[in-house]
Short mmCIF file of C-alpha atoms in Angstrom, two decimals:
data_model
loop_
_atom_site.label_atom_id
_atom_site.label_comp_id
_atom_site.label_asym_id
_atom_site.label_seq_id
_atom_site.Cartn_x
_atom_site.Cartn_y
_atom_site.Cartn_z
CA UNK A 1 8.74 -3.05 27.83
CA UNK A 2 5.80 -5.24 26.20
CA UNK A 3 5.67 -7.46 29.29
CA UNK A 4 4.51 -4.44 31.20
CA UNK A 5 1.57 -4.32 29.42
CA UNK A 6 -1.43 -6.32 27.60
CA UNK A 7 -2.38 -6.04 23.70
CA UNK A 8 -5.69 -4.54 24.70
CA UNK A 9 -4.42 -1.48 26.08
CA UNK A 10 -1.94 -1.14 22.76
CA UNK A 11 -5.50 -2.03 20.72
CA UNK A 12 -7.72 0.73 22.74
CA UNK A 13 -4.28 3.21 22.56
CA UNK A 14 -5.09 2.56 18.08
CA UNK A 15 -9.05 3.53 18.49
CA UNK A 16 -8.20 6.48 20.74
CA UNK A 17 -5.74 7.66 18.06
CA UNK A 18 -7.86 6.95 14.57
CA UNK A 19 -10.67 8.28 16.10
CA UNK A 20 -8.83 11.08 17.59
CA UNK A 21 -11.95 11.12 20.64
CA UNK A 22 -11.90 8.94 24.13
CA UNK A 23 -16.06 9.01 24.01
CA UNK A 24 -15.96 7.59 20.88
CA UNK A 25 -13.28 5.20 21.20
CA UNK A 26 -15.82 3.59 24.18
CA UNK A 27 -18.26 3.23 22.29
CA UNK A 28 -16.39 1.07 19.81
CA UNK A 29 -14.65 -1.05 22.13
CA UNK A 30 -17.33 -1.49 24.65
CA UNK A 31 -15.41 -0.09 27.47
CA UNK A 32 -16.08 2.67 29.79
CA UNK A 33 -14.96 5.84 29.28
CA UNK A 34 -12.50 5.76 32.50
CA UNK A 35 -11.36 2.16 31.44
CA UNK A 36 -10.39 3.73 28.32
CA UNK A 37 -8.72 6.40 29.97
CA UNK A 38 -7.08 4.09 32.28
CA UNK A 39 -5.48 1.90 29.49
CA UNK A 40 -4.20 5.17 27.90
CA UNK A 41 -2.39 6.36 30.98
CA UNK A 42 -0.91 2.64 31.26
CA UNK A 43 0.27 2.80 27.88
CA UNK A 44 2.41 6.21 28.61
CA UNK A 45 3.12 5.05 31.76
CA UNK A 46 4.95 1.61 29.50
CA UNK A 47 6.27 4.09 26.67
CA UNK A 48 7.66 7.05 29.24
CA UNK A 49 6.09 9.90 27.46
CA UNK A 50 2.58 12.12 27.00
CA UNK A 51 1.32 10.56 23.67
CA UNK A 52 -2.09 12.01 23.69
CA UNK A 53 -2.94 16.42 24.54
CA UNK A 54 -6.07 16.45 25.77
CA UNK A 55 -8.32 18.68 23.91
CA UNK A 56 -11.91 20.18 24.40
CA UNK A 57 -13.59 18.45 22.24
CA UNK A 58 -11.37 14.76 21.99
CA UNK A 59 -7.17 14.21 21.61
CA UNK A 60 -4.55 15.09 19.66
CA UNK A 61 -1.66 13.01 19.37
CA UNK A 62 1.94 13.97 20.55
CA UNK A 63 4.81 13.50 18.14
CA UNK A 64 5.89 10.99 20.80
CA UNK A 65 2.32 9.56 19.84
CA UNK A 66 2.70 9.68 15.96
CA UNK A 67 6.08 7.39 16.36
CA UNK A 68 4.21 4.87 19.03
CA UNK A 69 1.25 4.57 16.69
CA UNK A 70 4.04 3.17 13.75
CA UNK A 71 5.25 0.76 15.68
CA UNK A 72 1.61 -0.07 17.38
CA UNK A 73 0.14 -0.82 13.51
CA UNK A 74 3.21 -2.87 13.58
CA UNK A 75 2.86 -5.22 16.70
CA UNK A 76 -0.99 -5.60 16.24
CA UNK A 77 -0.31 -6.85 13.07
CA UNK A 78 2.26 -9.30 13.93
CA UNK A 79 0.26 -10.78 15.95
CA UNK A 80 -2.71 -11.13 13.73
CA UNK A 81 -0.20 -12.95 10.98
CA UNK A 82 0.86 -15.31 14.41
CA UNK A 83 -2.67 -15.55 14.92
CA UNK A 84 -3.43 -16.55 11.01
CA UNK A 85 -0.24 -19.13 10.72
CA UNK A 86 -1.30 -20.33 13.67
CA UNK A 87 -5.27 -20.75 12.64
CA UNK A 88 -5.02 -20.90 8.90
CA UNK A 89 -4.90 -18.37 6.68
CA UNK A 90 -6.97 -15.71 7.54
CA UNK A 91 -10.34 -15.74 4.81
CA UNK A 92 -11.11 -11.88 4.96
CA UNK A 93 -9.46 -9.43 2.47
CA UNK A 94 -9.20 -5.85 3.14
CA UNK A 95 -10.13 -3.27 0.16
CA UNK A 96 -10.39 0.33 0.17
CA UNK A 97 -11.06 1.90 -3.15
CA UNK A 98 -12.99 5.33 -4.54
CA UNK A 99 -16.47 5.05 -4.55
CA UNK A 100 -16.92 6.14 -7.69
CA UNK A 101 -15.16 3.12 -8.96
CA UNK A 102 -16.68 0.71 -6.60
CA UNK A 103 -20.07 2.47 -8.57
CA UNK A 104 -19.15 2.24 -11.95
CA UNK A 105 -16.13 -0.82 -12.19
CA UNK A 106 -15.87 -2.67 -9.19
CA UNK A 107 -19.22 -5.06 -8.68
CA UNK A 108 -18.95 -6.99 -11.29
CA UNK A 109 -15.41 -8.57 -10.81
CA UNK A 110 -15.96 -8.52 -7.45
CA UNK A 111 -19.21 -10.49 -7.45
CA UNK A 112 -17.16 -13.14 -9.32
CA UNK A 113 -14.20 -13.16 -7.50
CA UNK A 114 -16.89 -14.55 -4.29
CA UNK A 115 -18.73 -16.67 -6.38
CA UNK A 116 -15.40 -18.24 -7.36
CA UNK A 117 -14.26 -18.48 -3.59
CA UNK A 118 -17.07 -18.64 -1.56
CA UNK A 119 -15.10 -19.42 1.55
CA UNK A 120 -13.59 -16.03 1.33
CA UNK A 121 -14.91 -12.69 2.38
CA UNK A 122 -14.08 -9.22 0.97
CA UNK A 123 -14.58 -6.28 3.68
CA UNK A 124 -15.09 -3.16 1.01
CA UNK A 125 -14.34 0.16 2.62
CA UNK A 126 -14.26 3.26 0.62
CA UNK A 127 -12.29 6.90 0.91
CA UNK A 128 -10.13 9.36 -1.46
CA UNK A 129 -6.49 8.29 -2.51
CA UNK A 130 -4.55 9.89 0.19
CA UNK A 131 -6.68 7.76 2.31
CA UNK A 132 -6.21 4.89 0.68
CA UNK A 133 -2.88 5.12 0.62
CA UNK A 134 -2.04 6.22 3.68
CA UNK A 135 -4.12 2.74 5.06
CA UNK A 136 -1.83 0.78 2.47
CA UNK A 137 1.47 1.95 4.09
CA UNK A 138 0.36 1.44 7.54
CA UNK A 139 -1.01 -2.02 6.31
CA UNK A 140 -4.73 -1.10 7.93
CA UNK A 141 -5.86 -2.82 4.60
CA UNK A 142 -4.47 -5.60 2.34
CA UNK A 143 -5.43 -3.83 -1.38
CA UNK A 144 -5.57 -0.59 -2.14
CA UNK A 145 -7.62 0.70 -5.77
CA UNK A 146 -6.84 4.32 -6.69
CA UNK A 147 -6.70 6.31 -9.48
CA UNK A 148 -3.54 8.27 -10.07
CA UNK A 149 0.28 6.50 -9.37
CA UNK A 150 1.19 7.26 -5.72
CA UNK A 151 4.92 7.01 -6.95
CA UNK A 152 6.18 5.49 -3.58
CA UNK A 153 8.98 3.38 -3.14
CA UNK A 154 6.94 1.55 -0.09
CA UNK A 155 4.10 0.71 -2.45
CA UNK A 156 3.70 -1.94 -5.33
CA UNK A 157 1.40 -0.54 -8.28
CA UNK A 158 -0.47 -2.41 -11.06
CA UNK A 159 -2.47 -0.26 -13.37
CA UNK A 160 -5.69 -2.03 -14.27
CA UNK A 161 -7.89 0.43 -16.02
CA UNK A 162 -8.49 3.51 -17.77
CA UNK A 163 -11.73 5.14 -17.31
CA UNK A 164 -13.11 8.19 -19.48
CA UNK A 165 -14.45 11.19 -17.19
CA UNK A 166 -16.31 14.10 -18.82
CA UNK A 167 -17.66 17.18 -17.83
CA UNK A 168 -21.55 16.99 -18.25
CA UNK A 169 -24.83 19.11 -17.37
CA UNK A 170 -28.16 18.86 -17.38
CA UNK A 171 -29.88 19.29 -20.96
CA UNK A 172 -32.60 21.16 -19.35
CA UNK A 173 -30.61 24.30 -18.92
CA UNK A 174 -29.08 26.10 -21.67
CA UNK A 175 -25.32 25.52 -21.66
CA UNK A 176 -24.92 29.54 -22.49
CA UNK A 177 -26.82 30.28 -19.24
CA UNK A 178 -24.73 28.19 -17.23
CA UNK A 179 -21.60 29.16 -18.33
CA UNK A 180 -22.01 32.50 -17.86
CA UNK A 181 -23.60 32.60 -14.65
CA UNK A 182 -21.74 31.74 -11.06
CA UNK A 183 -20.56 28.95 -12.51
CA UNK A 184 -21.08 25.95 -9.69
CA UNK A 185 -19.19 23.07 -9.93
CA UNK A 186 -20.66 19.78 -8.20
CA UNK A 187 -18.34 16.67 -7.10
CA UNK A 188 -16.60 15.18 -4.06
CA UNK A 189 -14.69 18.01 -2.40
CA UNK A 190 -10.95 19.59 -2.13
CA UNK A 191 -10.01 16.07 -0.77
CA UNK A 192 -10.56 14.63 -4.06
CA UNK A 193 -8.30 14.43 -6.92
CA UNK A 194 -10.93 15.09 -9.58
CA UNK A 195 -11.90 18.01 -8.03
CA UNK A 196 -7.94 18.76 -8.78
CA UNK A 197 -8.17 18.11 -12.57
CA UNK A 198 -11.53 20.06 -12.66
CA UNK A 199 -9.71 22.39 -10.99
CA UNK A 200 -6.44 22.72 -13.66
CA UNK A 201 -8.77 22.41 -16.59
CA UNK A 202 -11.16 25.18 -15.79
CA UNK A 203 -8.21 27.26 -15.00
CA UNK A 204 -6.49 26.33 -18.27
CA UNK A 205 -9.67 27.97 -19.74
CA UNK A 206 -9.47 31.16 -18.49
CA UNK A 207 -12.64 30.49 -16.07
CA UNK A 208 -10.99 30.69 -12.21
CA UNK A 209 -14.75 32.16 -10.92
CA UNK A 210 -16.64 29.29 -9.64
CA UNK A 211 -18.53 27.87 -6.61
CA UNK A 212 -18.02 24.21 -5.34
CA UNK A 213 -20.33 22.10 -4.15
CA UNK A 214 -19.57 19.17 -2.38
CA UNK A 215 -21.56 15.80 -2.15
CA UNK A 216 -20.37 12.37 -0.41
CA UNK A 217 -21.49 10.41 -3.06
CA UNK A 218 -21.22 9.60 -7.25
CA UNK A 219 -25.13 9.35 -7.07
CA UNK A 220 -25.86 12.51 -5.14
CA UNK A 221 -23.73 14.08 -7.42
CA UNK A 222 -25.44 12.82 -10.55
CA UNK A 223 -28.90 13.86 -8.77
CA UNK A 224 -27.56 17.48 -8.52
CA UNK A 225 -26.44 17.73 -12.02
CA UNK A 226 -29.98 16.40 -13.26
CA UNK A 227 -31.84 18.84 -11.42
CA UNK A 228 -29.48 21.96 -13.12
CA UNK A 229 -27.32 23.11 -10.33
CA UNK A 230 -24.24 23.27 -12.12
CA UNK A 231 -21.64 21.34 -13.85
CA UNK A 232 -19.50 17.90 -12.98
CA UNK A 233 -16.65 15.85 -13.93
CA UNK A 234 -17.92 12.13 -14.21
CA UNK A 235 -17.35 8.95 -15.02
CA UNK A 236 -19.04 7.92 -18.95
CA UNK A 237 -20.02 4.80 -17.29
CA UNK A 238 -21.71 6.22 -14.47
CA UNK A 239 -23.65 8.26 -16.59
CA UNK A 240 -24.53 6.48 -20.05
CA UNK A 241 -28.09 6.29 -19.91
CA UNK A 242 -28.64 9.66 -18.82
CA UNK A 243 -26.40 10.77 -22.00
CA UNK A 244 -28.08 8.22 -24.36
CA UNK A 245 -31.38 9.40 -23.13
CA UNK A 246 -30.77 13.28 -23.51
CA UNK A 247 -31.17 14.03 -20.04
CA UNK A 248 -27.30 15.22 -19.58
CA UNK A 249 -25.50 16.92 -21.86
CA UNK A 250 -21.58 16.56 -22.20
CA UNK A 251 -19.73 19.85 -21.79
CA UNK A 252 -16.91 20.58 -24.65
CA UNK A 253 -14.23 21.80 -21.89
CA UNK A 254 -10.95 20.50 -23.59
CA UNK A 255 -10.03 16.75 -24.63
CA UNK A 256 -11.59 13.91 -22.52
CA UNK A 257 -9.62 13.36 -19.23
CA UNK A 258 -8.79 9.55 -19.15
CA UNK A 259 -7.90 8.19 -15.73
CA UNK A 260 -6.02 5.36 -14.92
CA UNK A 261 -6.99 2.89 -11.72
CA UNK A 262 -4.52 0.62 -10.50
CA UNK A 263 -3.92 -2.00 -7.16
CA UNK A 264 -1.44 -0.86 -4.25
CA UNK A 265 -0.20 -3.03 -1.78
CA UNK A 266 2.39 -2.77 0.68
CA UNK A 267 6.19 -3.74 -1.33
CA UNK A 268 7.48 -5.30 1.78
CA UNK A 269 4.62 -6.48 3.51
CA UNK A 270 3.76 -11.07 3.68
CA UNK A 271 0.78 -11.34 1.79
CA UNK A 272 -0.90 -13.92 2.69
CA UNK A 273 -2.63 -16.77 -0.24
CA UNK A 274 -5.90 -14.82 -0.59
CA UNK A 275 -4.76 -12.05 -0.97
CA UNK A 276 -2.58 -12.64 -3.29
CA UNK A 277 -5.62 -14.88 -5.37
CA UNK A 278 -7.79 -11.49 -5.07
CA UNK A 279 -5.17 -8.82 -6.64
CA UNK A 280 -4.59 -11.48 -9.49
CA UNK A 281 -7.84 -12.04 -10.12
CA UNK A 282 -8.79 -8.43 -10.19
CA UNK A 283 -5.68 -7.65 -12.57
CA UNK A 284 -6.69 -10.91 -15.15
CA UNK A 285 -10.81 -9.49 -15.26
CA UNK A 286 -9.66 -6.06 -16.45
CA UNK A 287 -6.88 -7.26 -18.37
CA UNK A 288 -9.34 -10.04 -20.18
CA UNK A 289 -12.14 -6.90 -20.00
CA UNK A 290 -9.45 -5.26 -22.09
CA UNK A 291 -9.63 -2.14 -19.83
CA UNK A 292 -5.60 -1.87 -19.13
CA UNK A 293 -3.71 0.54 -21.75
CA UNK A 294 -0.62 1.91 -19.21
CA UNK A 295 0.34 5.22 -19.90
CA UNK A 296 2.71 5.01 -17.66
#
């Protein structure tokens, strides 16, 4: 079946389906939109079955599309390990991680992990921990940094960290007044699992009447708070100076929640040297930081 047909096509086939739009697929790869549509059809025409529905506004992909997309993560890379034996090992590592601990834990050991190796590269992407995860498993991305323990068989976990995330609000508005207002809560969304703990803990407290607000980013976030438009769960470390200076005020809604970051990789997946130098690196700087009490 594979002789039928050129990695290219199986590589545009990937674009088309993580970006879930032909239009946009073209303008990644450089082709036209009919070349792209071409390689598609050859790649159903190779695999015998519809793997895309065409939809008004981009594609959809078939359950026959969900199983070829597996195997496709698969063969592309295969051949980028052939490609890196072949070469030399490969010198950029793939990260995902939150953005809120890229903000408030990650620069520092990561700025000495390149100093140390200056040959290698780290590509940083961020995204929530289904994300993550999900990129892990399909092996999208050598290292994975979340916050909670996926508890999957496929996946390796080392806890590194434990972080201490408070509720906060700005000290220019009476805490009274807040509270009993619409209460509006400000953080990263429904996708997020802090929003989930804010979630159980304001519940837990009898107050379920509340308005989210939803920001892309730890900083906008922080912004909002400042300027009194409600309350957030954040990291201490993100926000010390603003405490230490009086400018946010920490909100008394129940113990401290503690959070514990750790590194995912992929149990059965070849890692290659560098990879394996980065996660142990990263694990030694927290554990020397003394930031890694399990409490698992």
């Amino acid at each position: 079946m594979l002789s039928q047909i050129e990695g290219k096509y199986i590589y545009t086939f990937l674009k088309v389906y993580e970006y879930r739009n032909i239009s946009k697929a073209s303008s990644v790869l450089g082709f036209s939109q009919s070349s792209i549509t071409n390689h598609i059809q050859l790649v159903e025409q190779m695999a015998g079955a519809k793997l895309f529905e065409r939809m008004i506004h981009g594609v959809v992909p078939t359950e026959q599309g969900e199983i070829f997309a597996k195997y496709a993560y698969r063969f592309m890379k295969l051949a980028q390990e052939m490609k890196d034996e072949i070469q030399g090992i490969r010198n950029t590592i793939k990260v995902k991680a939150l953005e809120s601990f890229c903000v408030t834990q990650f620069s520092e050991p990561l700025v000495g992990f390149l100093e140390q190796h200056p040959r290698l590269e780290i590509e940083l992407t961020t995204a929530f921990q289904q994300h993550i995860v999900d990129e892990v498993l399909q092996q999208k991305v050598d290292v994975g940094i979340v916050p909670f323990h996926p508890h999957i068989a496929k996946l390796k976990y080392t806890p590194i960290v434990q972080e201490k995330f408070v509720f906060v609000c700005s000290s220019a508005i009476a805490l009274e007044e807040l509270m009993s207002n619409e209460l509006r809560v400000i953080g990263f969304g429904n996708h997020c699992m802090y929003q989930s703990l804010t979630d159980k803990r304001l519940t837990e407290l009898g107050k379920t009447h509340y308005r989210n607000i939803t920001y892309t980013s730890l900083e906008m976030i922080k912004q909002t708070v400042l300027g009194g438009a409600g309350i957030a769960l954040m990291p201490e470390s993100a926000i010390k100076q603003e405490l230490d200076t009086g400018r946010l005020q920490t909100i008394e809604l129940g113990e401290p929640i503690w959070i514990e970051h750790g590194v995912i990789e992929h149990a059965s997946a070849k890692r290659n040297a560098n990879t394996a130098l980065f996660k142990q690196y990263i694990v030694d700087y927290f554990e020397k930081e003394g930031g890694h009490v399990s409490i698992y």
